[in-house]
CSV table of C-alpha atoms and ligand atoms in Angstrom, one decimal:
chain,number,residue,atom,x,y,z
A,611,MET,CA,40.3,13.4,7.1
A,612,SER,CA,38.4,14.2,9.8
A,613,ALA,CA,36.3,17.2,9.7
A,614,ARG,CA,36.8,20.1,12.2
A,615,ILE,CA,34.3,20.4,14.5
A,616,LEU,CA,32.7,23.8,15.0
A,617,ASP,CA,31.9,23.8,18.6
A,618,GLY,CA,28.3,25.4,18.8
A,619,LYS,CA,28.7,25.7,22.9
A,620,LYS,CA,31.8,27.6,23.4
A,621,ILE,CA,30.8,30.1,20.5
A,622,ALA,CA,27.7,31.0,22.4
A,623,SER,CA,28.8,30.9,26.0
A,624,ASP,CA,31.0,33.5,24.2
A,625,ILE,CA,27.9,35.5,23.1
A,626,ARG,CA,26.6,35.4,26.5
A,627,GLN,CA,29.2,36.3,28.0
A,628,GLU,CA,29.3,39.6,25.5
A,629,VAL,CA,25.2,39.5,26.6
A,630,VAL,CA,26.3,39.8,30.2
A,631,GLY,CA,28.5,42.7,30.0
A,632,GLU,CA,25.7,44.4,28.2
A,633,ILE,CA,23.1,43.7,30.9
A,634,VAL,CA,25.5,44.7,33.5
A,635,ALA,CA,26.0,48.0,31.4
A,636,MET,CA,22.3,48.7,30.8
A,637,ALA,CA,21.5,47.7,34.8
A,638,VAL,CA,23.6,50.8,35.4
A,639,ARG,CA,21.4,53.3,33.9
A,640,GLY,CA,18.2,51.5,35.6
A,641,ILE,CA,17.4,49.0,32.6
A,642,ARG,CA,17.0,45.6,32.5
A,643,PRO,CA,16.1,43.7,29.8
A,644,GLY,CA,12.7,41.7,29.7
A,645,LEU,CA,11.0,38.6,27.4
A,646,ALA,CA,7.9,37.1,27.4
A,647,VAL,CA,7.2,34.1,26.5
A,648,VAL,CA,4.2,32.7,24.9
A,649,LEU,CA,3.6,29.0,25.0
A,650,VAL,CA,0.2,27.7,23.9
A,651,GLY,CA,-1.3,25.0,25.1
A,652,HIS,CA,0.2,21.4,25.8
A,653,ASN,CA,3.3,20.4,23.9
A,654,PRO,CA,6.1,18.5,25.2
A,655,ALA,CA,8.8,19.5,22.8
A,656,SER,CA,7.5,23.6,23.0
A,657,GLU,CA,7.9,23.0,26.9
A,658,ILE,CA,11.3,22.1,26.9
A,659,TYR,CA,12.4,24.9,24.6
A,660,VAL,CA,10.8,27.1,26.4
A,661,ARG,CA,12.1,25.9,30.2
A,662,GLY,CA,15.2,26.0,28.4
A,663,LYS,CA,14.9,30.0,27.4
A,664,VAL,CA,13.7,31.0,30.6
A,665,LYS,CA,16.9,29.3,32.4
A,666,ALA,CA,19.4,31.3,29.9
A,667,CYS,CA,17.4,34.4,30.7
A,668,ALA,CA,17.6,33.8,34.4
A,669,GLU,CA,22.0,32.8,34.0
A,670,VAL,CA,22.1,36.4,31.9
A,671,ARG,CA,20.0,38.5,34.5
A,672,ILE,CA,17.4,39.3,31.4
A,673,TYR,CA,13.6,39.3,33.5
A,674,SER,CA,11.6,36.8,32.1
A,675,GLU,CA,8.1,35.7,32.3
A,676,GLN,CA,5.9,33.0,30.5
A,677,HIS,CA,2.2,32.9,29.4
A,678,ALA,CA,0.3,29.9,29.3
A,679,PRO,CA,-2.7,30.3,27.5
A,680,ALA,CA,-5.4,27.2,27.3
A,681,GLU,CA,-4.9,24.6,24.5
A,682,THR,CA,-8.7,25.7,23.5
A,683,SER,CA,-7.8,29.3,23.0
A,684,THR,CA,-9.3,31.1,20.0
A,685,THR,CA,-6.8,33.6,17.9
A,686,ALA,CA,-8.4,36.7,19.0
A,687,ASP,CA,-7.4,35.5,23.2
A,688,VAL,CA,-3.8,35.3,21.7
A,689,CYS,CA,-3.6,38.6,20.1
A,690,ALA,CA,-5.2,40.2,23.0
A,691,LEU,CA,-2.4,38.7,25.3
A,692,ILE,CA,0.5,40.4,23.0
A,693,ASN,CA,-1.8,43.3,22.5
A,694,ASP,CA,-1.2,43.4,26.5
A,695,LEU,CA,2.5,42.4,26.0
A,696,ASN,CA,2.9,45.1,23.1
A,697,ARG,CA,2.0,47.6,25.6
A,698,ARG,CA,4.0,47.1,28.6
A,699,ASP,CA,6.9,49.1,29.0
A,700,GLU,CA,9.3,46.6,31.0
A,701,ILE,CA,8.8,44.0,28.2
A,702,ASP,CA,11.3,44.5,25.7
A,703,GLY,CA,10.6,41.2,23.8
A,704,ILE,CA,8.0,38.9,23.1
A,705,LEU,CA,8.4,35.5,21.6
A,706,VAL,CA,5.5,33.2,20.9
A,707,GLN,CA,6.6,29.2,20.8
A,708,LEU,CA,5.8,27.7,17.9
A,709,PRO,CA,3.3,24.9,16.9
A,710,LEU,CA,0.5,26.6,18.1
A,711,PRO,CA,-2.9,24.3,18.0
A,712,THR,CA,-4.1,24.3,15.0
A,713,GLN,CA,-7.3,27.0,15.6
A,714,ILE,CA,-5.1,29.6,16.2
A,715,ASP,CA,-3.6,31.5,13.1
A,716,ALA,CA,-0.7,31.8,13.6
A,717,LYS,CA,0.5,34.4,10.9
A,718,ARG,CA,-2.2,36.8,12.7
A,719,VAL,CA,-0.9,36.1,15.8
A,720,LEU,CA,2.8,36.8,14.2
A,721,MET,CA,1.8,39.6,12.9
A,722,ALA,CA,0.4,41.3,16.5
A,723,VAL,CA,3.6,41.2,17.9
A,724,ASP,CA,5.1,45.1,17.9
A,725,PRO,CA,7.8,44.4,15.3
A,726,ALA,CA,10.0,46.6,18.0
A,727,LYS,CA,9.8,43.5,20.2
A,728,ASP,CA,9.3,40.5,17.9
A,729,VAL,CA,12.8,38.9,19.1
A,730,ASP,CA,12.1,35.7,16.8
A,731,GLY,CA,12.0,38.3,14.0
A,732,PHE,CA,9.4,36.5,12.3
A,733,HIS,CA,7.3,40.0,11.6
A,734,PRO,CA,6.7,40.9,8.3
A,735,LEU,CA,8.4,44.3,8.9
A,736,ASN,CA,11.5,42.7,9.8
A,737,VAL,CA,11.7,40.3,7.4
A,738,GLY,CA,11.7,42.5,4.7
A,739,PHE,CA,14.1,44.8,7.2
A,740,LEU,CA,16.3,42.0,7.0
A,741,SER,CA,15.8,41.2,3.1
A,742,THR,CA,16.9,45.0,2.4
A,743,GLN,CA,19.6,45.2,4.6
A,744,ARG,CA,18.4,47.7,7.0
A,745,PRO,CA,18.8,47.4,10.5
A,746,GLY,CA,15.9,45.2,12.7
A,747,LEU,CA,15.6,42.0,14.7
A,748,VAL,CA,16.9,38.7,12.6
A,749,PRO,CA,16.0,35.3,13.6
A,750,CYS,CA,17.9,33.5,15.9
A,751,THR,CA,19.1,30.5,14.3
A,752,PRO,CA,19.7,31.8,11.0
A,753,ALA,CA,21.3,34.7,13.2
A,754,GLY,CA,23.4,31.7,14.9
A,755,VAL,CA,24.2,30.3,11.6
A,756,MET,CA,26.2,33.0,10.6
A,757,GLU,CA,28.0,33.6,14.6
A,758,ILE,CA,29.7,30.1,13.9
A,759,LEU,CA,30.5,30.7,10.4
A,760,LYS,CA,32.3,34.0,11.7
A,761,ARG,CA,33.4,33.5,14.9
A,762,SER,CA,35.2,30.2,13.2
A,763,GLN,CA,37.0,32.3,10.7
A,764,ILE,CA,34.9,30.1,7.5
A,765,PRO,CA,35.1,32.8,5.0
A,766,VAL,CA,31.6,33.7,3.2
A,767,ALA,CA,32.0,36.1,0.6
A,768,GLY,CA,32.4,34.6,-3.1
A,769,GLN,CA,31.5,30.9,-1.6
A,770,HIS,CA,28.7,29.5,-3.1
A,771,ALA,CA,26.4,28.7,-0.2
A,772,VAL,CA,23.5,25.6,-0.3
A,773,ILE,CA,20.8,25.8,2.0
A,774,VAL,CA,18.5,22.8,2.2
A,775,GLY,CA,15.5,23.9,3.7
A,776,ARG,CA,13.1,27.1,2.3
A,777,SER,CA,11.2,27.6,5.7
A,778,ASP,CA,10.4,30.9,7.4
A,779,ILE,CA,12.3,30.3,10.4
A,780,VAL,CA,15.6,28.8,9.1
A,781,GLY,CA,16.0,28.0,5.5
A,782,LYS,CA,14.8,31.8,3.9
A,783,PRO,CA,16.3,33.9,6.7
A,784,ALA,CA,19.2,31.8,6.4
A,785,ALA,CA,19.8,32.2,2.6
A,786,MET,CA,19.0,36.2,2.9
A,787,LEU,CA,21.9,36.5,5.9
A,788,LEU,CA,24.5,34.6,3.6
A,789,LEU,CA,23.3,36.6,0.2
A,790,ASN,CA,23.9,40.0,2.3
A,791,ALA,CA,27.1,38.7,3.6
A,792,ASN,CA,27.8,38.5,-0.4
A,793,ALA,CA,27.7,34.8,-0.7
A,794,THR,CA,26.4,33.0,-3.6
A,795,VAL,CA,23.6,31.6,-2.4
A,796,THR,CA,21.2,28.5,-3.8
A,797,VAL,CA,18.3,27.6,-1.9
A,798,CYS,CA,17.1,23.8,-1.7
A,799,HIS,CA,13.3,22.2,-1.0
A,800,SER,CA,11.4,19.0,-1.4
A,801,LYS,CA,10.9,19.9,-5.3
A,802,THR,CA,14.7,20.2,-5.8
A,803,ARG,CA,16.2,17.6,-8.5
A,804,ASP,CA,18.9,16.3,-8.0
A,805,LEU,CA,19.4,17.1,-4.8
A,806,SER,CA,23.1,15.3,-4.1
A,807,ARG,CA,24.2,17.2,-7.3
A,808,VAL,CA,23.7,20.7,-6.2
A,809,CYS,CA,24.9,20.5,-2.1
A,810,SER,CA,27.7,19.1,-3.8
A,811,GLN,CA,28.8,22.1,-5.8
A,812,ALA,CA,28.8,24.2,-2.1
A,813,ASP,CA,31.5,25.5,-0.3
A,814,ILE,CA,28.9,25.8,2.4
A,815,LEU,CA,26.1,23.5,2.7
A,816,VAL,CA,23.5,24.5,5.3
A,817,ALA,CA,20.8,21.5,6.2
A,818,ALA,CA,17.7,22.7,7.6
A,819,ILE,CA,15.2,19.8,6.7
A,820,GLY,CA,14.0,17.8,9.5
A,821,ARG,CA,15.2,14.3,8.1
A,822,ALA,CA,17.9,12.5,10.1
A,823,GLY,CA,20.9,12.1,8.4
A,824,LEU,CA,19.6,12.8,4.8
A,825,ILE,CA,22.7,14.6,3.6
A,826,THR,CA,25.6,11.8,2.9
A,827,ARG,CA,29.3,11.9,2.0
A,828,ASP,CA,27.7,12.0,-1.6
A,829,PHE,CA,26.1,15.6,-0.8
A,830,VAL,CA,29.4,17.0,0.4
A,831,LYS,CA,32.1,18.3,-1.5
A,832,PRO,CA,35.5,17.6,-0.2
A,833,GLY,CA,36.5,20.1,2.2
A,834,ALA,CA,33.5,22.4,2.4
A,835,THR,CA,31.6,23.8,5.5
A,836,VAL,CA,28.6,21.8,6.9
A,837,ILE,CA,25.9,23.2,9.1
A,838,ASP,CA,24.0,21.0,10.5
A,839,VAL,CA,20.4,22.6,11.9
A,840,GLY,CA,18.3,19.9,11.8
A,841,MET,CA,17.1,18.5,14.9
A,842,ASN,CA,15.7,14.7,14.7
A,843,LYS,CA,14.6,12.4,17.8
A,844,ILE,CA,15.5,8.8,16.4
A,845,THR,CA,13.9,5.8,18.2
A,846,GLY,CA,13.8,3.2,15.8
A,847,ASN,CA,16.7,0.4,15.9
A,848,SER,CA,17.0,-0.1,12.3
A,849,GLU,CA,17.2,3.6,12.2
A,850,PHE,CA,19.6,4.3,14.5
A,851,GLN,CA,22.0,1.4,12.9
A,852,ARG,CA,22.0,3.5,9.6
A,853,LEU,CA,23.2,6.4,11.6
A,854,PHE,CA,25.6,5.3,14.3
A,855,SER,CA,26.2,1.9,13.3
A,856,GLY,CA,29.7,1.4,15.8
A,857,ASP,CA,28.9,4.3,17.6
A,858,SER,CA,29.9,3.1,21.0
A,859,GLU,CA,29.2,6.3,23.1
A,860,ARG,CA,25.6,6.6,20.8
A,861,GLU,CA,24.9,3.0,21.6
A,862,GLU,CA,24.4,4.0,25.5
A,863,THR,CA,22.8,6.3,25.2
A,864,PHE,CA,19.8,4.9,23.0
A,865,ARG,CA,20.1,2.2,25.4
A,866,LYS,CA,19.5,3.8,28.2
A,867,LYS,CA,17.2,6.6,26.7
A,868,GLY,CA,15.7,4.9,24.0
A,869,SER,CA,16.5,7.7,21.9
A,870,VAL,CA,19.1,9.8,20.5
A,871,LEU,CA,18.8,13.5,19.0
A,872,VAL,CA,20.5,13.5,15.3
A,873,GLY,CA,20.7,16.0,13.0
A,874,ASP,CA,20.1,16.6,9.0
A,875,VAL,CA,23.5,15.1,8.0
A,876,HIS,CA,25.0,12.0,8.3
A,877,PRO,CA,27.9,11.1,11.0
A,878,GLU,CA,30.2,9.8,7.7
A,879,VAL,CA,30.2,13.5,6.5
A,880,ALA,CA,33.2,13.8,8.8
A,881,GLN,CA,35.1,12.4,6.6
A,882,VAL,CA,34.8,14.5,3.7
A,883,ALA,CA,33.8,17.8,5.3
A,884,GLY,CA,36.6,20.1,6.3
A,885,ALA,CA,34.2,21.8,9.0
A,886,LEU,CA,31.4,20.4,10.4
A,887,THR,CA,28.6,21.5,13.9
A,888,PRO,CA,27.9,18.6,15.8
A,889,VAL,CA,24.1,17.8,17.1
A,890,PRO,CA,23.9,18.1,19.8
A,891,GLY,CA,26.1,21.3,20.6
A,892,GLY,CA,26.0,23.1,17.1
A,893,VAL,CA,23.5,25.3,16.2
A,894,GLY,CA,21.2,24.2,19.0
A,895,PRO,CA,23.4,26.4,21.7
A,896,LEU,CA,23.5,29.4,19.3
A,897,THR,CA,19.5,29.5,19.0
A,898,ILE,CA,18.8,30.2,22.3
A,899,ALA,CA,22.2,32.7,22.9
A,900,MET,CA,20.9,34.7,19.8
A,901,LEU,CA,17.8,35.0,21.6
A,902,MET,CA,19.3,36.6,24.6
A,903,TYR,CA,20.9,38.8,22.1
A,904,ASN,CA,17.6,39.9,20.2
A,905,THR,CA,16.3,40.6,23.9
A,906,VAL,CA,19.1,43.0,24.5
A,907,LYS,CA,19.0,44.1,21.0
A,908,ALA,CA,15.5,44.9,21.1
A,909,ALA,CA,16.0,47.1,24.5
A,910,LYS,CA,18.2,49.1,23.1
A,911,MET,CA,16.6,50.1,19.7
A,912,ARG,CA,13.6,50.8,21.9
A,913,ARG,CA,15.0,52.2,24.9
A,914,GLY,CA,17.2,54.8,22.5
A,915,SER,CA,20.9,53.4,22.5
A,916,GLY,CA,21.6,52.2,19.5
A,917,GLN,CA,20.8,49.2,17.4
A,918,GLY,CA,22.9,46.5,17.9
A,919,LEU,CA,25.3,45.2,20.5
A,920,VAL,CA,29.2,45.4,19.8
A,921,ALA,CA,31.0,42.3,20.4
A,922,SER,CA,35.2,41.9,20.3
A,923,GLY,CA,35.3,45.2,17.7
A,924,GLN,CA,32.5,44.1,15.8
A,925,GLN,CA,29.0,44.0,15.1
A,926,ILE,CA,27.2,40.9,15.9
A,927,GLY,CA,23.9,39.4,14.6
A,928,GLY,CA,24.0,40.2,11.6
B,1889,NDP,P1,10.0,22.7,8.2
B,1889,NDP,O1,9.6,21.5,8.5
B,1889,NDP,O2,9.4,23.7,8.4
B,1889,NDP,O3,11.2,22.5,6.8
B,1889,NDP,C1,11.8,22.1,6.4
B,1889,NDP,C2,12.5,22.6,5.0
B,1889,NDP,O4,13.3,21.1,3.9
B,1889,NDP,C3,11.4,22.6,3.9
B,1889,NDP,O5,11.5,23.8,2.6
B,1889,NDP,C4,11.3,21.2,3.0
B,1889,NDP,O6,11.0,21.6,1.4
B,1889,NDP,C5,12.6,20.9,2.8
B,1889,NDP,N1,12.8,19.3,2.7
B,1889,NDP,C6,12.1,18.6,3.3
B,1889,NDP,N2,12.2,17.2,3.4
B,1889,NDP,C7,13.5,17.3,2.1
B,1889,NDP,C8,13.7,16.6,1.6
B,1889,NDP,N3,13.6,15.5,1.2
B,1889,NDP,N4,14.5,16.9,0.4
B,1889,NDP,C9,15.0,18.0,0.1
B,1889,NDP,N5,14.3,19.2,0.5
B,1889,NDP,C10,13.0,18.9,2.0
B,1889,NDP,O7,11.5,22.5,9.4
B,1889,NDP,P2,12.0,24.1,9.8
B,1889,NDP,O8,13.2,24.7,9.0
B,1889,NDP,O9,11.4,24.3,10.7
B,1889,NDP,O10,13.5,23.4,10.7
B,1889,NDP,C11,14.4,22.4,9.6
B,1889,NDP,C12,15.2,21.0,11.0
B,1889,NDP,O11,16.0,22.2,11.7
B,1889,NDP,C13,14.3,20.8,11.9
B,1889,NDP,O12,14.6,19.5,12.0
B,1889,NDP,C14,14.0,21.4,13.1
B,1889,NDP,O13,14.0,20.7,14.1
B,1889,NDP,C15,15.8,22.2,13.4
B,1889,NDP,N6,15.4,23.1,13.6
B,1889,NDP,C16,16.3,23.4,14.6
B,1889,NDP,C17,16.6,24.4,15.4
B,1889,NDP,C18,17.8,24.8,16.3
B,1889,NDP,O14,18.1,25.5,17.4
B,1889,NDP,N7,19.0,23.9,16.1
B,1889,NDP,C19,15.8,25.5,15.3
B,1889,NDP,C20,14.9,25.1,14.2
B,1889,NDP,C21,14.5,24.2,13.7
B,1889,NDP,P3,9.3,22.2,1.0
B,1889,NDP,O15,9.7,23.6,1.3
B,1889,NDP,O16,9.6,22.1,-0.1
B,1889,NDP,O17,8.3,21.2,1.7
């Protein structure tokens, strides 16, 4: 048996098309959604992510601007910038790229973002809205996970969903969204006992750990849906061999680039899972698509024209 591969790129592209439709309709009313991205200091990975987000904005015709406070900025400096952005009417969304330099109090910075412009959905008010099933802004990656499930016609209600990872950014909001969608939810973490046994009870297994290939075939019930959120860069040859021995395409990439991207799910899981998201090309593209979606949603909510986008006859984005 070989798992059905859930094509995140295609799903993300569909969502982006729907977002463009909304943006065109807003343009008729003279509104152009705007996103401000704040990147403090120089983190090479963050710089790549931010470039991807700014490029995606241009592609869907969202206005975007980038702010790059110095590495040595203080919490007060960054909060002052955010307060300026909060006040500006043409800015609908504010995204603070994480991680922040260690001298900055990230919790205070995220609290400073106006909840109505909090396109990452990290402000405690939006976290509360999500947990009490009120309309609000939902974190992009978990919202993307739900879109993959929904658009791949994978039933959630009544299913046992196991999430490995309890971060505020992925694991916890994913658990809340799955619970809101009537799954029976188990959340695992580094202190969970007998992780493989708990995971092997899942109908839907979401891996958001940050450990390359930790989820091996013995973690997976035959036929289960496996969503791999992890993004890990492999540079060591022994690690590469553990994961991709015999995969000539990846070997070629590894030889050329000296690294490959791998999820938290071992490739062998494709032989037992019923459906599986690839890395790359699974959850990753959805994260950016949902950021575009959230920016338009924030513009619509703030400028008084409804609470969400309606795509293919149904509301998207959780
Ligand atoms: P965090 O490091 O914040 O959280 C990792 C979680 O995994 C923690 O809850 C931790 O448990 C748990 N964990 C770590 N090791 C183990 C283990 N051996 N067994 C069980 N649980 C473990 O990571 P994030 O949530 O931010 O990200 C997770 C992954 O998703 C990363 O690879 C990241 O790169 C990727 N990611 C991908 C995105 C995308 O767009 N595709 C977007 C965001 C993240 P504990 O709480 O006990 O420490």
